PDB file of C-alpha atoms in Angstrom:
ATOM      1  CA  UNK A  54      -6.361  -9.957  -8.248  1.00  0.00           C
ATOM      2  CA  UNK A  55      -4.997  -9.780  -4.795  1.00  0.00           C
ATOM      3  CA  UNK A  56      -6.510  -6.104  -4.174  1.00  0.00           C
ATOM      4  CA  UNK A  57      -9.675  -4.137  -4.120  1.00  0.00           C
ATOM      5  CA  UNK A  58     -10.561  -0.611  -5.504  1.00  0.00           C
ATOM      6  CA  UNK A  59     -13.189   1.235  -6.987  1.00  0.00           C
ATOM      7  CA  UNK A  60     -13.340   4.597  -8.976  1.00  0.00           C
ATOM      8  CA  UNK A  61     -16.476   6.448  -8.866  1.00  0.00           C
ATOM      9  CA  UNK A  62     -16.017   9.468 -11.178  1.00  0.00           C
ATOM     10  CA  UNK A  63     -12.182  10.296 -10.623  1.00  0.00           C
ATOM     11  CA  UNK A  64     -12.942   9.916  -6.796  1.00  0.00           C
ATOM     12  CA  UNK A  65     -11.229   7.238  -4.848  1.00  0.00           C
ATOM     13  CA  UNK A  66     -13.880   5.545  -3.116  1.00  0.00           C
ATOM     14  CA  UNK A  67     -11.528   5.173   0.405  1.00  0.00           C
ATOM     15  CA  UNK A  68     -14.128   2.810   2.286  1.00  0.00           C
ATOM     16  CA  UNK A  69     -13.148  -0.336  -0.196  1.00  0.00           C
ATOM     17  CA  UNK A  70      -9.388  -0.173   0.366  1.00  0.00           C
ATOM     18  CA  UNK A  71      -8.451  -1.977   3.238  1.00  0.00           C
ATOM     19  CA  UNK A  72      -5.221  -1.624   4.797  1.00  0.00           C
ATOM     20  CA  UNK A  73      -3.198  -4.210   6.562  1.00  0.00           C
ATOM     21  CA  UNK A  74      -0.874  -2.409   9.178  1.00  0.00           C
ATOM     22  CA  UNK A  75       1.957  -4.520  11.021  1.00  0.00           C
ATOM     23  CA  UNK A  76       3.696  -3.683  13.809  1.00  0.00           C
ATOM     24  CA  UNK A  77       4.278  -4.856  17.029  1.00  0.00           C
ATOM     25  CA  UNK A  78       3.949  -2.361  19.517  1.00  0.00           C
ATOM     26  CA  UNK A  79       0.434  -2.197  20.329  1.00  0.00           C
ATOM     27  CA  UNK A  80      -0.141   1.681  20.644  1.00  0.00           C
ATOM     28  CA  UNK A  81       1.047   2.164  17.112  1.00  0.00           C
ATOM     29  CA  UNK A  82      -0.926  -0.400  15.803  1.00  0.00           C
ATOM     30  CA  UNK A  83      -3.785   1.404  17.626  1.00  0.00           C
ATOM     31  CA  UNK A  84      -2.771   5.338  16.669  1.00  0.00           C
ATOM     32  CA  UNK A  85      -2.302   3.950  12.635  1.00  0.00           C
ATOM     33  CA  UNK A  86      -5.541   1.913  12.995  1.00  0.00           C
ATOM     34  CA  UNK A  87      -7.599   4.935  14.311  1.00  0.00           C
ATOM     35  CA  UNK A  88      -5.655   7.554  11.813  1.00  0.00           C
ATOM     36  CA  UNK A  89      -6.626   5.221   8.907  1.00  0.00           C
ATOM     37  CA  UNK A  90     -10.181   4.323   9.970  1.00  0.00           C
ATOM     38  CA  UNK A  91     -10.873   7.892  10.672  1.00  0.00           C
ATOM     39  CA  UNK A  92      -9.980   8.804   6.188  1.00  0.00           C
ATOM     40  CA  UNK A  93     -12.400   5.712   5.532  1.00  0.00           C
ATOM     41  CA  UNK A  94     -10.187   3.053   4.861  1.00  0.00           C
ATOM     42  CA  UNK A  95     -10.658   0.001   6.118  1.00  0.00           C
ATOM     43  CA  UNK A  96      -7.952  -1.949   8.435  1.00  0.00           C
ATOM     44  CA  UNK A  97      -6.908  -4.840   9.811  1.00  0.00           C
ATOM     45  CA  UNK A  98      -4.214  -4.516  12.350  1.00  0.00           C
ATOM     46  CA  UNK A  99      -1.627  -7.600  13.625  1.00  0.00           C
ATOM     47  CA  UNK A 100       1.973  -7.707  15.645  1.00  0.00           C
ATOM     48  CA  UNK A 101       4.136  -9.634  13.539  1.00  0.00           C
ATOM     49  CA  UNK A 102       5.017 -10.823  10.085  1.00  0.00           C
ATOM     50  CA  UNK A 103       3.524 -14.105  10.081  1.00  0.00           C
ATOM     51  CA  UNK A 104       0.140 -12.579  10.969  1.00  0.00           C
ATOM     52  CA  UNK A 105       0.475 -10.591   8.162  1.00  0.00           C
ATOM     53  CA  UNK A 106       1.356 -13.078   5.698  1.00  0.00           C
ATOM     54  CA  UNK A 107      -1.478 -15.057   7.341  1.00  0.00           C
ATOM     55  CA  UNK A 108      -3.844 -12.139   6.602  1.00  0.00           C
ATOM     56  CA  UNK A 109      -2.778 -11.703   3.156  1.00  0.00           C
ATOM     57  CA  UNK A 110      -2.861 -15.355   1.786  1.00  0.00           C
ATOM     58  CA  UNK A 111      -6.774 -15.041   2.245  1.00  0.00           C
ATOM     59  CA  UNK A 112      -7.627 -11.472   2.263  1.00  0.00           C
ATOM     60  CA  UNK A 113      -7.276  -8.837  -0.379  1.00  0.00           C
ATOM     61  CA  UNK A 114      -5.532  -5.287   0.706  1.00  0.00           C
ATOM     62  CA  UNK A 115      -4.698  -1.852  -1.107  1.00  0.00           C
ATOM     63  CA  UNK A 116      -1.341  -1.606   0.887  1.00  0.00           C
ATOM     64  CA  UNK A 117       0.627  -2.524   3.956  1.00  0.00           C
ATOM     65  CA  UNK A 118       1.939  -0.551   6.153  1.00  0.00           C
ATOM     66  CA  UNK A 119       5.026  -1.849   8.664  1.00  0.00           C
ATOM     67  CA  UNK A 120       7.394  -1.162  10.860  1.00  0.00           C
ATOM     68  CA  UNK A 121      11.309  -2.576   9.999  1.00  0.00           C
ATOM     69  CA  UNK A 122      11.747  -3.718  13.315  1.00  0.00           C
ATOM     70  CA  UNK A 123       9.626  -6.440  14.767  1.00  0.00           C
ATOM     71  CA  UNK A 124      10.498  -9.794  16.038  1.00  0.00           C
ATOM     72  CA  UNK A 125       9.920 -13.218  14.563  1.00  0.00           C
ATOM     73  CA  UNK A 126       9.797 -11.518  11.120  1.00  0.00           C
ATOM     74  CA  UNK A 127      11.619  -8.369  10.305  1.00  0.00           C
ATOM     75  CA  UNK A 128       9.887  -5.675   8.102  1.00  0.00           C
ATOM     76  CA  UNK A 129      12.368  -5.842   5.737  1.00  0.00           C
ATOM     77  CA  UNK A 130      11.712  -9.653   5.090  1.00  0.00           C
ATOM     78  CA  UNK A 131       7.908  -9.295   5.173  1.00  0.00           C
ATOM     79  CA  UNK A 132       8.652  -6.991   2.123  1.00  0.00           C
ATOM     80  CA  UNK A 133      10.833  -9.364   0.324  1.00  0.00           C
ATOM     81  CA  UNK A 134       8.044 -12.215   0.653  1.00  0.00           C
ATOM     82  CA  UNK A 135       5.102  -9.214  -0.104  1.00  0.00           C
ATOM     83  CA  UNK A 136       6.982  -8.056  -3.010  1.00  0.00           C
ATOM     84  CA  UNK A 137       7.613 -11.999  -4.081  1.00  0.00           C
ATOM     85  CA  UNK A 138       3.828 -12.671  -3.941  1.00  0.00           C
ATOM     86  CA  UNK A 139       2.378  -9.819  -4.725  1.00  0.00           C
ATOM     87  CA  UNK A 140       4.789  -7.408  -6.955  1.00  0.00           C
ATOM     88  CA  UNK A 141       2.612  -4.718  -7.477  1.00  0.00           C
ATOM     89  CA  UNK A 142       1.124  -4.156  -3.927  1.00  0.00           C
ATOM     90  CA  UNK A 143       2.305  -1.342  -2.134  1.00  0.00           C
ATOM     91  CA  UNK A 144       4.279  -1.514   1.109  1.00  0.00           C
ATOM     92  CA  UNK A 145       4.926   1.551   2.966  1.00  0.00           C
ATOM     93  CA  UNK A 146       7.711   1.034   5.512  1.00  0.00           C
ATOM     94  CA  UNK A 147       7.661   3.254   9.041  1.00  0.00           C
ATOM     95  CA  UNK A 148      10.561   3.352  11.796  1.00  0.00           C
ATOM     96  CA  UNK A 149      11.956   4.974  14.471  1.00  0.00           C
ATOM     97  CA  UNK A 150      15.363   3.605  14.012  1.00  0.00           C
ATOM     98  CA  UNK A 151      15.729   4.768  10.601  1.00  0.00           C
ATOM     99  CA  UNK A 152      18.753   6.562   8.602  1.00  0.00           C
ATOM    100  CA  UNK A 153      18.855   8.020   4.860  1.00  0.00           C
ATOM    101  CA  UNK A 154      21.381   4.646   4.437  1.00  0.00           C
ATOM    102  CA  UNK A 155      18.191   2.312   5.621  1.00  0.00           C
ATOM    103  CA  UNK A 156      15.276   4.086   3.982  1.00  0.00           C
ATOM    104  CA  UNK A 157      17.825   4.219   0.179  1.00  0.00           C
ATOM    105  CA  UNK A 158      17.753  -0.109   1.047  1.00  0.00           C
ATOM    106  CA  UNK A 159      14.380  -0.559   1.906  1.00  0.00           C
ATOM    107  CA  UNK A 160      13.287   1.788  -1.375  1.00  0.00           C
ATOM    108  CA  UNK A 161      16.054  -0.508  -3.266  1.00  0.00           C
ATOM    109  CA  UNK A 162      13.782  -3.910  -1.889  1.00  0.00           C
ATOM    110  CA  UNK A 163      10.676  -2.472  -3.675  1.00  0.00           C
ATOM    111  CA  UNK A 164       8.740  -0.418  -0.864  1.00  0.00           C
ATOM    112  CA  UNK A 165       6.741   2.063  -1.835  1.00  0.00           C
ATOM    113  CA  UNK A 166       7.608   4.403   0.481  1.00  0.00           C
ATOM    114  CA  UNK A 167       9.755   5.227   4.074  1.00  0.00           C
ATOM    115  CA  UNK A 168       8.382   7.101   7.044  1.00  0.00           C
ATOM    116  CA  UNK A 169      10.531   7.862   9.973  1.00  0.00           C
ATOM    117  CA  UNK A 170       9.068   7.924  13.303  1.00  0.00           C
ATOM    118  CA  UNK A 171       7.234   9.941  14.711  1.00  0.00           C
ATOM    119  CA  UNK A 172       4.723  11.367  11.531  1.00  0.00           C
ATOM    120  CA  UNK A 173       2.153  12.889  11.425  1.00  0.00           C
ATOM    121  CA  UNK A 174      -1.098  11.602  11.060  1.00  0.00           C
ATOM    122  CA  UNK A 175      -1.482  14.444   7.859  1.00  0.00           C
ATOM    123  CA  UNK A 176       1.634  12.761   6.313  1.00  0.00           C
ATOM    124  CA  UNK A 177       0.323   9.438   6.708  1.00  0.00           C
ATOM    125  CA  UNK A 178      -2.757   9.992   4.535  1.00  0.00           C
ATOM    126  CA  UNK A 179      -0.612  11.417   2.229  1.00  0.00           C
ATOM    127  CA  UNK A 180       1.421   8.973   1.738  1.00  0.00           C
ATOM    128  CA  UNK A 181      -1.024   5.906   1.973  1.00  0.00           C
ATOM    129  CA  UNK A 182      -3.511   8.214  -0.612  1.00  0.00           C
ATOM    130  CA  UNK A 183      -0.338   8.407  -2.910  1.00  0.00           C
ATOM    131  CA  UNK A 184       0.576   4.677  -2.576  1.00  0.00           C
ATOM    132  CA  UNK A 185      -3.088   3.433  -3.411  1.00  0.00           C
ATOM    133  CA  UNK A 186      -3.240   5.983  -6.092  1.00  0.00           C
ATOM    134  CA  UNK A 187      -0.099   5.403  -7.974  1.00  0.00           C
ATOM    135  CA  UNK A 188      -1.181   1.504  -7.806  1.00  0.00           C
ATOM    136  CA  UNK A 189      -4.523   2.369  -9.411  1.00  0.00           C
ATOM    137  CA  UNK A 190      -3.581   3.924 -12.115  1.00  0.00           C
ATOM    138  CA  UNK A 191      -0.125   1.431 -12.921  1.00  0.00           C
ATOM    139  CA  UNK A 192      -3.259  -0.852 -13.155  1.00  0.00           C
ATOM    140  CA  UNK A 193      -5.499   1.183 -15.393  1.00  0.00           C
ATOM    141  CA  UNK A 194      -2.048   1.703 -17.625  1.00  0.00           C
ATOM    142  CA  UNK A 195      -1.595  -1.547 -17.976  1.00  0.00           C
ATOM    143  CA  UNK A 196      -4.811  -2.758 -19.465  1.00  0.00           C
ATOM    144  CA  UNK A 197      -4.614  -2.939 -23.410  1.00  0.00           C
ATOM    145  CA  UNK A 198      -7.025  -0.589 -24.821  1.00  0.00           C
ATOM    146  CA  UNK A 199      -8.285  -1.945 -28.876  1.00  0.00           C
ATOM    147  CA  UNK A 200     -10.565   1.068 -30.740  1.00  0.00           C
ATOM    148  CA  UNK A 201     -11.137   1.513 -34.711  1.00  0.00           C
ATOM    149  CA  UNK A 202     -12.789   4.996 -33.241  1.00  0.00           C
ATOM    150  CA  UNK A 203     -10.852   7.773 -34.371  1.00  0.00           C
ATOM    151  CA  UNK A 204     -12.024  10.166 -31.908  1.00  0.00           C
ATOM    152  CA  UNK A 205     -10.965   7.489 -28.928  1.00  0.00           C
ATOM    153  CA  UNK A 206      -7.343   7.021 -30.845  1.00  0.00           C
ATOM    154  CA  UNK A 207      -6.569  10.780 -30.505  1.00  0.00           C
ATOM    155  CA  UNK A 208      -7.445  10.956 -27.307  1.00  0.00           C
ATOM    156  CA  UNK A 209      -5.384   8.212 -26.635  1.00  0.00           C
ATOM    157  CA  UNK A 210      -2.452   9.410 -28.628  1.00  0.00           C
ATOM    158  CA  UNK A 211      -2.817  12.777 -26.599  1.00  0.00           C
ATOM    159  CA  UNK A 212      -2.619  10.776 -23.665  1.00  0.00           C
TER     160      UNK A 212
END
């Protein structure tokens, strides 16, 4: 499975999700690396596209976060070859060049969500919580569930 997670109670244990953020101006790299780290998560921070793909060949990560505009490698093609390998991992797209018309495309190439620049760091948590979240349980639904117990099958057809 190319991610990590853990659910202790209903908690989301944030310290084994490990974020991958790409973007290649160095003092956003450095604000979303400190605003992550400082919620638990873990991240790994690079400046371009083929880092990224690099990182997440041989690595395991909850999400990525990038910005659309980078050299070498566009955001918007790092999500086409994210969403190629990995389908279900969530990529959360950030720019400060954005319009409604490029955060309806990026949503229609699979990311999981669009922040303009500049966010907040409150806004960030929310979404990133959201995106690992919403992954989690699409996994949990997915798993095939086979019970004779009566008790389990009416709580699953309340479900």
């Amino acid at each position: 499975m190319p991610w990590t997670h853990q659910i202790k109670g209903n908690k989301l244990r944030k310290a084994e999700n490990k974020i991958l953020v790409v973007d290649d101006e160095p003092l956003i790299c450095d604000f979303l690396y400190d605003a992550l780290k400082s919620k638990g998560y873990s991240v790994v921070a690079v400046n371009n596209g083929q880092e990224a793909m690099n990182i997440l060949r041989h690595d395991a990560v909850s999400a990525v976060i990038s910005d659309v505009k980078m050299p070498k490698m566009s955001g918007a093609v790092l999500l086409k070859r994210v969403k190629e390998l990995f389908p279900s991992l969530p990529v959360i797209m950030i720019t400060g060049y954005g319009s409604v018309n490029d955060a309806v495309e990026i949503m229609k190439q699979g990311a999981t969500d669009y922040i303009p620049k500049p966010f907040s760091v409150s806004k960030l948590h929310e979404v990133v919580e959201k995106s690992i979240t919403s992954r989690i349980f699409e996994y949990k639904s997915n798993r095939e569930i086979i019970t004779e117990d009566k008790n389990m099958i009416k709580i699953l057809e309340t479900i």
